[in-house]
Tab-separated table of C-alpha atoms and ligand atoms in Angstrom:
chain	number	residue	atom	x	y	z
A	1	MET	CA	25.383	-28.711	-9.254
A	2	LYS	CA	27.841	-31.532	-8.691
A	3	GLN	CA	29.789	-33.093	-11.510
A	4	PRO	CA	30.570	-36.686	-10.497
A	5	GLY	CA	33.790	-38.182	-11.723
A	6	VAL	CA	35.507	-34.949	-12.676
A	7	SER	CA	38.017	-35.127	-9.840
A	8	GLY	CA	39.173	-38.498	-11.134
A	9	ILE	CA	40.336	-37.173	-14.500
A	10	VAL	CA	41.985	-33.874	-13.576
A	11	THR	CA	45.351	-33.253	-15.121
A	12	GLY	CA	48.408	-32.414	-13.077
A	13	ALA	CA	48.172	-28.733	-13.935
A	14	LYS	CA	44.626	-28.530	-12.756
A	15	VAL	CA	45.481	-30.202	-9.487
A	16	GLN	CA	48.189	-27.669	-8.870
A	17	ARG	CA	45.857	-24.779	-9.523
A	18	SER	CA	43.247	-26.165	-7.183
A	19	HIS	CA	45.871	-26.270	-4.453
A	20	LEU	CA	46.330	-22.537	-4.806
A	21	LYS	CA	42.622	-21.863	-4.431
A	22	MET	CA	41.450	-20.019	-1.351
A	23	PRO	CA	39.780	-22.262	1.178
A	24	ARG	CA	36.027	-22.237	0.756
A	25	LEU	CA	34.233	-20.202	3.363
A	26	LYS	CA	31.043	-21.192	4.998
A	27	LYS	CA	28.309	-18.589	5.149
A	28	SER	CA	28.699	-18.164	8.895
A	29	GLN	CA	32.437	-17.531	8.552
A	30	LEU	CA	31.807	-14.983	5.837
A	31	ARG	CA	29.371	-13.187	8.073
A	32	LEU	CA	31.883	-13.153	10.906
A	33	ILE	CA	34.558	-11.674	8.667
A	34	THR	CA	32.188	-9.009	7.395
A	35	LEU	CA	31.250	-8.162	10.949
A	36	CYS	CA	34.889	-7.912	12.038
A	37	PHE	CA	35.714	-5.767	9.041
A	38	SER	CA	32.773	-3.418	9.681
A	39	THR	CA	33.730	-3.148	13.341
A	40	LEU	CA	37.286	-2.280	12.373
A	41	MET	CA	36.098	0.344	9.920
A	42	LEU	CA	33.754	1.789	12.519
A	43	MET	CA	36.562	1.856	15.101
A	44	ALA	CA	38.871	3.577	12.655
A	45	TYR	CA	36.305	6.236	11.833
A	46	TRP	CA	34.483	6.333	15.128
A	47	GLU	CA	36.409	9.255	16.430
A	48	LYS	CA	35.376	11.313	13.450
A	49	ILE	CA	31.733	10.195	13.519
A	50	ASP	CA	31.620	10.565	17.273
A	51	ASN	CA	33.134	14.027	17.113
A	52	ASN	CA	30.628	15.064	14.534
A	53	ILE	CA	27.652	13.781	16.544
A	54	VAL	CA	28.893	15.315	19.772
A	55	THR	CA	29.575	18.632	18.061
A	56	HIS	CA	26.102	18.731	16.593
A	57	VAL	CA	24.376	17.696	19.807
A	58	LYS	CA	26.287	20.401	21.644
A	59	SER	CA	25.546	23.081	19.097
A	60	PHE	CA	21.867	22.155	18.835
A	61	SER	CA	21.506	22.207	22.609
A	62	TYR	CA	23.246	25.537	22.648
A	63	ARG	CA	20.896	26.912	20.021
A	64	TYR	CA	17.624	25.364	21.185
A	65	LEU	CA	17.976	25.127	24.964
A	66	LEU	CA	20.133	28.085	25.791
A	67	ASN	CA	19.644	30.316	22.778
A	68	ASN	CA	21.683	33.010	24.423
A	69	PHE	CA	23.752	34.948	21.974
A	70	THR	CA	24.243	38.017	24.119
A	71	PHE	CA	27.998	37.452	23.837
A	72	ILE	CA	27.793	38.557	20.243
A	73	ASN	CA	26.953	42.091	21.172
A	74	ALA	CA	29.821	42.335	23.576
A	75	SER	CA	32.522	40.500	21.716
A	76	PHE	CA	32.179	41.552	18.102
A	77	ARG	CA	31.611	45.241	18.615
A	78	VAL	CA	34.451	47.530	17.722
A	79	ASN	CA	34.941	51.224	17.596
A	80	PRO	CA	33.048	52.513	14.515
A	81	LYS	CA	36.298	54.127	13.359
A	82	ASP	CA	37.883	50.662	13.200
A	83	ALA	CA	34.808	49.049	11.707
A	84	VAL	CA	34.610	51.481	8.826
A	85	LYS	CA	38.068	50.417	7.638
A	86	PHE	CA	36.552	47.167	6.442
A	87	SER	CA	33.981	48.829	4.238
A	88	ASN	CA	35.699	51.859	2.745
A	89	HIS	CA	37.369	50.120	-0.163
A	90	ARG	CA	37.727	52.195	-3.296
A	91	TYR	CA	35.455	51.548	-6.282
A	92	LEU	CA	37.390	50.589	-9.401
A	93	ILE	CA	34.278	50.085	-11.494
A	94	ASN	CA	31.047	51.603	-10.325
A	95	GLN	CA	27.505	52.357	-11.441
A	96	ARG	CA	26.436	55.634	-9.991
A	97	LYS	CA	22.810	55.216	-10.862
A	98	CYS	CA	20.431	52.522	-9.885
A	99	GLY	CA	17.504	53.825	-11.941
A	100	GLU	CA	14.770	56.306	-11.203
A	101	LYS	CA	12.023	53.759	-11.420
A	102	ASP	CA	10.329	51.816	-8.710
A	103	ILE	CA	12.794	48.968	-8.335
A	104	LEU	CA	11.369	45.820	-6.850
A	105	LEU	CA	14.614	43.923	-6.452
A	106	LEU	CA	18.307	44.725	-6.441
A	107	LEU	CA	20.011	41.419	-7.119
A	108	PHE	CA	23.745	41.122	-6.494
A	109	VAL	CA	25.629	38.202	-7.958
A	110	LYS	CA	28.967	37.473	-6.315
A	111	SER	CA	31.295	36.810	-9.206
A	112	SER	CA	35.036	36.710	-9.915
A	113	SER	CA	36.760	38.749	-12.608
A	114	GLU	CA	37.551	35.716	-14.743
A	115	ASN	CA	34.016	34.287	-14.690
A	116	PHE	CA	32.905	36.170	-17.791
A	117	GLU	CA	31.023	33.195	-19.199
A	118	ARG	CA	28.984	32.688	-16.050
A	119	ARG	CA	27.955	36.339	-16.067
A	120	GLN	CA	27.052	36.108	-19.720
A	121	ALA	CA	24.916	33.033	-19.083
A	122	ILE	CA	23.113	34.779	-16.221
A	123	ARG	CA	22.456	37.892	-18.335
A	124	SER	CA	20.806	35.814	-21.014
A	125	THR	CA	18.739	33.627	-18.661
A	126	TRP	CA	17.425	34.267	-15.167
A	127	GLY	CA	19.182	37.645	-14.915
A	128	ASN	CA	17.735	39.029	-18.168
A	129	VAL	CA	16.127	42.166	-16.780
A	130	THR	CA	14.549	43.074	-20.133
A	131	TYR	CA	12.755	39.765	-20.216
A	132	ILE	CA	11.614	40.217	-16.612
A	133	GLU	CA	10.332	43.722	-17.280
A	134	ARG	CA	8.421	42.631	-20.376
A	135	THR	CA	6.872	39.454	-19.034
A	136	LEU	CA	6.321	40.388	-15.396
A	137	GLY	CA	6.093	44.160	-15.561
A	138	VAL	CA	8.521	44.824	-12.723
A	139	THR	CA	11.955	46.426	-12.622
A	140	VAL	CA	14.830	44.348	-11.353
A	141	ARG	CA	18.449	45.435	-11.295
A	142	VAL	CA	21.113	42.722	-11.575
A	143	LEU	CA	24.700	43.646	-10.666
A	144	PHE	CA	27.888	41.634	-10.348
A	145	ALA	CA	30.090	42.196	-7.290
A	146	LEU	CA	33.813	41.818	-7.925
A	147	GLY	CA	37.123	42.253	-6.178
A	148	LEU	CA	40.631	42.098	-7.648
A	149	HIS	CA	42.090	38.908	-9.051
A	150	PRO	CA	44.613	37.635	-6.456
A	151	GLU	CA	47.369	37.206	-9.079
A	152	LEU	CA	48.898	40.426	-10.284
A	153	GLU	CA	49.502	39.205	-13.821
A	154	GLN	CA	45.915	38.018	-14.291
A	155	ARG	CA	44.663	41.218	-12.752
A	156	GLU	CA	46.357	43.341	-15.395
A	157	LYS	CA	45.117	41.094	-18.166
A	158	LEU	CA	41.539	41.184	-16.915
A	159	LYS	CA	41.484	44.928	-16.315
A	160	MET	CA	40.741	45.926	-19.910
A	161	GLN	CA	38.337	43.053	-20.434
A	162	LEU	CA	36.304	44.140	-17.424
A	163	LEU	CA	36.187	47.737	-18.634
A	164	PHE	CA	34.923	46.593	-22.039
A	165	GLU	CA	32.392	44.304	-20.404
A	166	ASP	CA	31.157	47.126	-18.239
A	167	GLN	CA	30.866	49.535	-21.161
A	168	LYS	CA	28.621	47.035	-22.842
A	169	TYR	CA	26.421	45.941	-19.947
A	170	HIS	CA	26.810	48.577	-17.187
A	171	ASP	CA	26.366	45.993	-14.470
A	172	LEU	CA	29.749	45.498	-12.772
A	173	ILE	CA	30.773	46.824	-9.374
A	174	GLN	CA	34.408	46.284	-8.454
A	175	GLN	CA	36.305	47.351	-5.361
A	176	ASP	CA	40.016	47.220	-4.630
A	177	PHE	CA	40.160	44.292	-2.216
A	178	MET	CA	41.540	40.920	-3.156
A	179	ASP	CA	38.893	38.559	-4.409
A	180	THR	CA	39.490	35.553	-2.169
A	181	PHE	CA	37.326	33.234	-0.128
A	182	HIS	CA	38.633	34.846	3.046
A	183	ASN	CA	37.537	38.280	1.836
A	184	LEU	CA	33.908	37.383	1.172
A	185	THR	CA	32.749	39.529	4.071
A	186	LEU	CA	34.281	42.537	2.321
A	187	LYS	CA	32.220	41.638	-0.717
A	188	LEU	CA	29.099	41.532	1.421
A	189	LEU	CA	29.909	45.013	2.694
A	190	LEU	CA	30.333	46.157	-0.914
A	191	GLN	CA	26.843	44.932	-1.759
A	192	LEU	CA	25.100	46.364	1.285
A	193	GLY	CA	27.075	49.606	1.043
A	194	TRP	CA	26.233	50.086	-2.619
A	195	LYS	CA	22.554	49.543	-1.900
A	196	GLU	CA	22.626	52.155	0.862
A	197	THR	CA	24.433	54.726	-1.242
A	198	TYR	CA	22.954	54.280	-4.689
A	199	CYS	CA	19.833	52.167	-4.478
A	200	HIS	CA	18.142	52.915	-1.219
A	201	HIS	CA	14.738	52.822	-2.917
A	202	ALA	CA	14.941	49.200	-4.121
A	203	ARG	CA	12.321	47.353	-2.135
A	204	PHE	CA	14.241	44.094	-1.807
A	205	PHE	CA	17.877	43.065	-1.864
A	206	MET	CA	19.192	39.692	-2.883
A	207	SER	CA	22.675	38.200	-2.824
A	208	ALA	CA	23.516	35.068	-4.832
A	209	ASP	CA	26.504	33.099	-6.089
A	210	ASP	CA	27.316	32.996	-9.791
A	211	ASP	CA	26.759	29.236	-9.930
A	212	VAL	CA	23.230	29.475	-8.583
A	213	PHE	CA	20.070	29.302	-10.622
A	214	VAL	CA	17.534	31.814	-9.370
A	215	HIS	CA	14.008	31.244	-10.602
A	216	THR	CA	13.365	34.961	-10.990
A	217	PRO	CA	9.687	34.678	-12.069
A	218	ASN	CA	8.810	32.576	-8.998
A	219	LEU	CA	10.865	34.828	-6.756
A	220	ILE	CA	9.144	37.953	-8.062
A	221	HIS	CA	5.730	36.448	-7.400
A	222	LEU	CA	6.845	35.658	-3.864
A	223	LEU	CA	8.078	39.215	-3.292
A	224	GLN	CA	4.953	40.757	-4.770
A	225	GLY	CA	3.036	38.835	-2.119
A	226	HIS	CA	4.917	40.774	0.564
A	227	SER	CA	3.355	44.059	-0.363
A	228	ASN	CA	4.501	46.002	2.687
A	229	ALA	CA	8.038	44.900	1.869
A	230	LYS	CA	9.161	45.087	5.488
A	231	ASP	CA	10.826	42.900	8.011
A	232	LEU	CA	11.777	40.138	5.627
A	233	TRP	CA	14.864	37.930	5.611
A	234	ILE	CA	14.240	34.773	3.709
A	235	GLY	CA	16.280	31.792	2.486
A	236	ARG	CA	17.283	28.316	3.583
A	237	VAL	CA	17.865	28.782	7.313
A	238	HIS	CA	20.708	27.021	9.108
A	239	ARG	CA	19.881	26.786	12.798
A	240	GLY	CA	22.366	25.719	15.436
A	241	SER	CA	25.259	25.130	13.045
A	242	PRO	CA	28.529	24.427	14.820
A	243	PRO	CA	31.694	26.230	13.696
A	244	ASN	CA	33.942	23.979	11.651
A	245	ARG	CA	37.035	23.058	13.679
A	246	ASP	CA	38.685	20.889	11.045
A	247	LYS	CA	41.851	22.680	10.014
A	248	GLU	CA	41.760	21.099	6.562
A	249	SER	CA	38.357	22.563	5.794
A	250	LYS	CA	37.707	25.658	3.752
A	251	TYR	CA	35.224	26.704	6.442
A	252	TYR	CA	37.630	26.249	9.343
A	253	VAL	CA	37.151	28.803	12.098
A	254	SER	CA	39.595	28.963	14.988
A	255	GLN	CA	38.625	29.058	18.658
A	256	ASP	CA	40.148	32.525	18.824
A	257	LEU	CA	37.908	33.851	16.100
A	258	TYR	CA	34.725	32.202	17.389
A	259	PRO	CA	34.991	30.340	20.708
A	260	TRP	CA	31.300	29.437	21.066
A	261	LEU	CA	29.528	26.190	20.213
A	262	SER	CA	26.998	27.394	17.730
A	263	TYR	CA	26.526	30.107	15.142
A	264	PRO	CA	23.465	32.298	15.287
A	265	ASP	CA	20.816	31.413	12.688
A	266	TYR	CA	21.831	32.358	9.170
A	267	THR	CA	20.981	31.781	5.538
A	268	PRO	CA	23.712	30.369	3.263
A	269	GLY	CA	25.275	32.894	0.919
A	270	SER	CA	24.299	30.928	-2.180
A	271	GLY	CA	21.031	32.886	-2.201
A	272	TYR	CA	18.881	34.882	0.234
A	273	VAL	CA	16.617	37.913	0.154
A	274	LEU	CA	16.326	40.889	2.499
A	275	SER	CA	13.696	43.594	2.508
A	276	SER	CA	15.128	47.081	2.212
A	277	ASP	CA	14.682	47.961	5.901
A	278	VAL	CA	16.438	44.757	6.984
A	279	ALA	CA	19.318	45.400	4.560
A	280	THR	CA	19.731	48.859	6.048
A	281	LYS	CA	19.685	47.585	9.635
A	282	ILE	CA	22.207	44.879	8.832
A	283	TYR	CA	24.477	47.357	7.129
A	284	GLN	CA	24.270	49.671	10.129
A	285	ALA	CA	25.138	46.790	12.439
A	286	ALA	CA	27.992	45.754	10.157
A	287	LEU	CA	29.492	49.209	10.617
A	288	THR	CA	29.845	48.581	14.353
A	289	ILE	CA	31.200	45.040	14.139
A	290	ASN	CA	34.619	43.507	13.571
A	291	ALA	CA	34.355	42.320	9.972
A	292	SER	CA	37.441	40.137	10.151
A	293	PHE	CA	35.033	37.229	10.585
A	294	HIS	CA	35.448	36.002	7.031
A	295	ILE	CA	32.465	33.737	6.396
A	296	ASP	CA	30.067	36.241	4.867
A	297	ASP	CA	26.756	34.527	5.525
A	298	VAL	CA	27.578	33.785	9.168
A	299	PHE	CA	28.773	37.368	9.495
A	300	LEU	CA	25.372	38.511	8.251
A	301	GLY	CA	23.799	36.244	10.887
A	302	ILE	CA	25.925	37.926	13.552
A	303	CYS	CA	24.860	41.397	12.396
A	304	ALA	CA	21.216	40.293	12.331
A	305	LYS	CA	21.495	38.928	15.869
A	306	VAL	CA	22.796	42.274	17.071
A	307	MET	CA	19.722	43.873	15.513
A	308	ASP	CA	17.418	41.130	16.781
A	309	ILE	CA	16.265	40.068	13.309
A	310	ASP	CA	15.340	36.437	12.630
A	311	PRO	CA	15.433	34.684	9.261
A	312	LYS	CA	12.443	32.909	7.762
A	313	ASN	CA	12.966	29.543	6.181
A	314	HIS	CA	11.580	28.903	2.721
A	315	ALA	CA	11.495	25.288	1.557
A	316	PHE	CA	12.327	26.129	-2.060
A	317	PHE	CA	15.553	27.961	-1.370
A	318	SER	CA	18.022	25.134	-1.831
A	319	GLY	CA	21.040	26.416	0.127
A	320	GLU	CA	23.916	24.279	-1.057
A	321	GLY	CA	21.601	21.750	-2.676
A	322	LYS	CA	20.706	21.242	-6.303
A	323	ALA	CA	17.107	20.924	-7.412
A	324	PRO	CA	16.025	17.719	-9.144
A	325	TYR	CA	15.024	18.099	-12.795
A	326	HIS	CA	11.249	17.882	-12.828
A	327	PRO	CA	8.449	20.172	-14.066
A	328	CYS	CA	6.661	19.907	-10.706
A	329	ILE	CA	9.787	21.335	-9.075
A	330	TYR	CA	10.264	24.172	-11.593
A	331	ASN	CA	6.871	25.433	-10.696
A	332	GLN	CA	7.909	26.286	-7.140
A	333	MET	CA	11.685	26.507	-7.003
A	334	MET	CA	13.369	29.718	-5.866
A	335	THR	CA	17.073	28.889	-5.961
A	336	SER	CA	19.139	25.865	-6.858
A	337	HIS	CA	22.881	25.604	-6.391
A	338	GLY	CA	25.551	24.231	-8.733
A	339	HIS	CA	24.380	25.274	-12.201
A	340	VAL	CA	27.057	26.282	-14.669
A	341	SER	CA	26.864	24.271	-17.872
A	342	ASP	CA	23.137	23.537	-17.657
A	343	ILE	CA	21.923	27.055	-16.981
A	344	GLN	CA	20.538	27.675	-20.502
A	345	GLU	CA	18.829	24.307	-20.479
A	346	MET	CA	17.277	25.005	-17.055
A	347	TRP	CA	16.042	28.394	-18.186
A	348	ARG	CA	14.495	26.916	-21.314
A	349	ARG	CA	12.729	24.300	-19.231
A	350	VAL	CA	11.424	26.586	-16.508
A	351	THR	CA	10.095	29.149	-18.979
A	352	GLU	CA	8.376	26.603	-21.205
A	353	ALA	CA	4.700	27.348	-21.377
A	354	GLU	CA	3.601	23.910	-20.206
A	355	VAL	CA	5.124	24.366	-16.789
A	356	GLY	CA	2.489	26.958	-15.990
A	357	HIS	CA	-0.376	24.569	-16.623
A	358	ILE	CA	0.922	21.805	-14.496
A	359	SER	CA	-0.155	23.156	-11.140
A	360	SER	CA	-3.764	23.720	-12.156
A	361	GLY	CA	-6.288	20.992	-11.518
A	362	LEU	CA	-6.614	18.412	-8.816
A	363	ILE	CA	-5.181	15.560	-10.876
A	364	TRP	CA	-2.048	17.521	-11.669
A	365	ARG	CA	-1.621	18.528	-8.085
A	366	LEU	CA	-1.896	14.947	-6.928
A	367	TYR	CA	0.526	13.867	-9.605
A	368	CYS	CA	2.991	16.548	-8.532
A	369	THR	CA	2.739	15.639	-4.856
A	370	VAL	CA	3.545	12.021	-5.639
A	371	ALA	CA	6.376	13.022	-7.960
A	372	LYS	CA	7.849	15.394	-5.363
A	373	VAL	CA	7.593	12.838	-2.543
A	374	ARG	CA	9.559	10.415	-4.712
A	375	LEU	CA	12.184	13.053	-5.455
A	376	LEU	CA	12.529	14.782	-2.086
A	377	CYS	CA	11.558	12.301	0.615
A	378	VAL	CA	14.405	9.845	0.068
A	379	PRO	CA	16.484	9.687	3.244
A	380	PHE	CA	20.179	10.582	2.773
A	381	LEU	CA	19.833	10.927	-0.979
A	382	SER	CA	17.963	14.130	-1.448
A	383	ASN	CA	20.357	17.053	-1.309
A	384	SER	CA	17.997	19.730	-2.424
A	385	TYR	CA	14.698	20.738	-0.907
A	386	PRO	CA	13.372	19.255	2.351
A	387	CYS	CA	10.719	16.546	2.239
A	388	LYS	CA	8.058	18.946	3.507
A	389	ALA	CA	8.443	20.910	0.261
A	390	ALA	CA	6.613	18.041	-1.427
A	391	PHE	CA	3.400	19.104	0.302
A	392	PHE	CA	3.433	22.788	-0.591
B	401	NAG	C1	23.158	34.946	28.662
B	401	NAG	O1	24.522	34.771	29.031
B	401	NAG	C2	25.115	35.852	29.720
B	401	NAG	C3	26.577	35.540	29.981
B	401	NAG	O2	27.165	34.890	28.924
B	401	NAG	C4	24.377	36.127	31.008
B	401	NAG	O3	24.921	37.267	31.643
B	401	NAG	C5	22.901	36.370	30.699
B	401	NAG	O4	22.180	36.510	31.912
B	401	NAG	C6	22.310	35.218	29.893
B	401	NAG	N1	20.952	35.549	29.526
B	401	NAG	C7	19.949	34.685	29.580
B	401	NAG	C8	18.601	35.181	29.126
B	401	NAG	O5	20.105	33.534	29.931
B	402	NAG	C1	16.577	39.148	-22.919
B	402	NAG	O1	15.206	39.030	-23.216
B	402	NAG	C2	14.793	39.809	-24.312
B	402	NAG	C3	13.272	39.764	-24.351
B	402	NAG	O2	12.792	38.467	-24.256
B	402	NAG	C4	15.471	39.283	-25.569
B	402	NAG	O3	15.051	40.044	-26.680
B	402	NAG	C5	16.976	39.380	-25.395
B	402	NAG	O4	17.639	38.813	-26.486
B	402	NAG	C6	17.429	38.703	-24.094
B	402	NAG	N1	18.798	39.021	-23.829
B	402	NAG	C7	19.783	38.128	-23.884
B	402	NAG	C8	21.146	38.613	-23.562
B	402	NAG	O5	19.579	36.964	-24.146
B	403	NAG	C1	41.695	40.856	1.519
B	403	NAG	O1	41.900	42.012	0.748
B	403	NAG	C2	42.885	42.896	1.286
B	403	NAG	C3	42.902	44.139	0.436
B	403	NAG	O2	43.227	43.835	-0.872
B	403	NAG	C4	44.236	42.181	1.306
B	403	NAG	O3	45.204	43.033	1.888
B	403	NAG	C5	44.123	40.907	2.116
B	403	NAG	O4	45.317	40.180	2.039
B	403	NAG	C6	42.964	40.056	1.599
B	403	NAG	N1	42.792	38.962	2.529
B	403	NAG	C7	42.757	37.707	2.143
B	403	NAG	C8	42.593	36.712	3.217
B	403	NAG	O5	42.855	37.369	0.985
B	404	NAG	C1	39.016	41.945	14.911
B	404	NAG	O1	39.174	40.556	15.173
B	404	NAG	C2	40.457	40.059	14.856
B	404	NAG	C3	40.426	38.551	15.033
B	404	NAG	O2	39.763	38.171	16.195
B	404	NAG	C4	41.499	40.734	15.708
B	404	NAG	O3	42.777	40.255	15.379
B	404	NAG	C5	41.431	42.253	15.451
B	404	NAG	O4	42.317	42.924	16.313
B	404	NAG	C6	40.024	42.777	15.684
B	404	NAG	N1	39.955	44.160	15.243
B	404	NAG	C7	39.535	45.144	16.028
B	404	NAG	C8	39.528	46.511	15.419
B	404	NAG	O5	39.150	44.951	17.154
B	405	NAG	C1	23.271	45.100	21.285
B	405	NAG	O1	23.764	46.328	21.765
B	405	NAG	C2	23.175	47.468	21.225
B	405	NAG	C3	23.884	48.732	21.729
B	405	NAG	O2	24.653	48.474	22.831
B	405	NAG	C4	21.682	47.478	21.588
B	405	NAG	O3	21.046	48.598	21.021
B	405	NAG	C5	21.037	46.216	21.042
B	405	NAG	O4	19.691	46.130	21.432
B	405	NAG	C6	21.777	44.977	21.554
B	405	NAG	N1	21.216	43.814	20.885
B	405	NAG	C7	20.828	42.706	21.543
B	405	NAG	C8	20.269	41.601	20.711
B	405	NAG	O5	20.934	42.588	22.728
């Protein structure tokens, strides 16, 4: 709106200020500036974006067109005498018994010595084996896999605490390697090795992080459906993932360590399940392979490739993603990543009686499909389950 006559009565001060004002831009000029700015930004980042696209196109082509991973057999094999050096770490804390009973699932949680509170939260929620036995009538064993704290001073301090913790709960397994990101493959060998030695009879094996929420009731129902308990490797499957060549990244892998364009298929270490026979085969392969490849889940993929075992994708294993909070999701979720402070709250919600009713009846099912589409089928926003999970 114009205000006629105002310009005539401006004071000196006001005139001065109006001189300092930016020149008014027309809409077309504004658009041009925005365009230039966007182009500049794109040019500045293009190399990165471009690199990323090219890398992915290359690795996907490698995986889907060529799908030839015969190199793995030749290049990762080592003399079994050398391979065994990776897996013969001494036990500092051990459980020598897995239980006489028919164990459905041996569930290893990868933890660190200092994460006492996370372990405690897991014991009282999804890892409460007493609760599972009473409500579902199956035996599950939950164990925590640990190495040594990298700092000597902390290590000494934690030593007694861990012994006390183990006396109380009898669920820690610790070996004498340093507990670092680059030693995760050693921790995988601990888990598989312990299963072979002490718990061969467990029908399934699972490995999970200590910041993952595992919906144990749903998972147990899933496993009970696989009555022959054979030939199963299940999780969120990463297919045709390129090795990370960014030196700044935690996941950086050098050309020397892995010169090829794509990793074999694998399931992220946040949570996956193996049937007993598959766990055994993978362990056997691991004992013939150079375990200095430090990314544990990719290493498992390499071992599986040697044995010609393929993973099965399950839409409700979240990988690195976090499940949205919604009763229709709780009903089907298997794992969800990134739960530390909300673990008790999640457990309370997923075990609430009402959740069970929600899937029964056509109306509820329709309601849930709509709710899940709205939660999961949002491009670029949903970092949890894939859109197709909405229709399960
Ligand atoms: C896979 O690649 C190797 C060499 O890297 C080659 O010898 C072999 O014939 C290839 N196999 C197939 C099925 O393409
Ligand atoms: C595990 O569940 C049982 C049975 O529901 C319960 O009595 C017990 O307090 C729970 N344990 C923990 C550590 O919360
Ligand atoms: C892995 O653990 C071994 C044994 O403790 C140690 O010598 C090595 O430095 C560790 N490696 C890394 C990368 O932390
Ligand atoms: C395993 O691989 C690493 C890295 O590529 C290499 O330095 C080491 O010599 C290999 N070990 C054996 C026993 O071949
Ligand atoms: C890898 O090599 C081993 C022994 O040399 C062989 O038994 C196995 O079938 C090979 N695996 C693949 C996928 O070629």
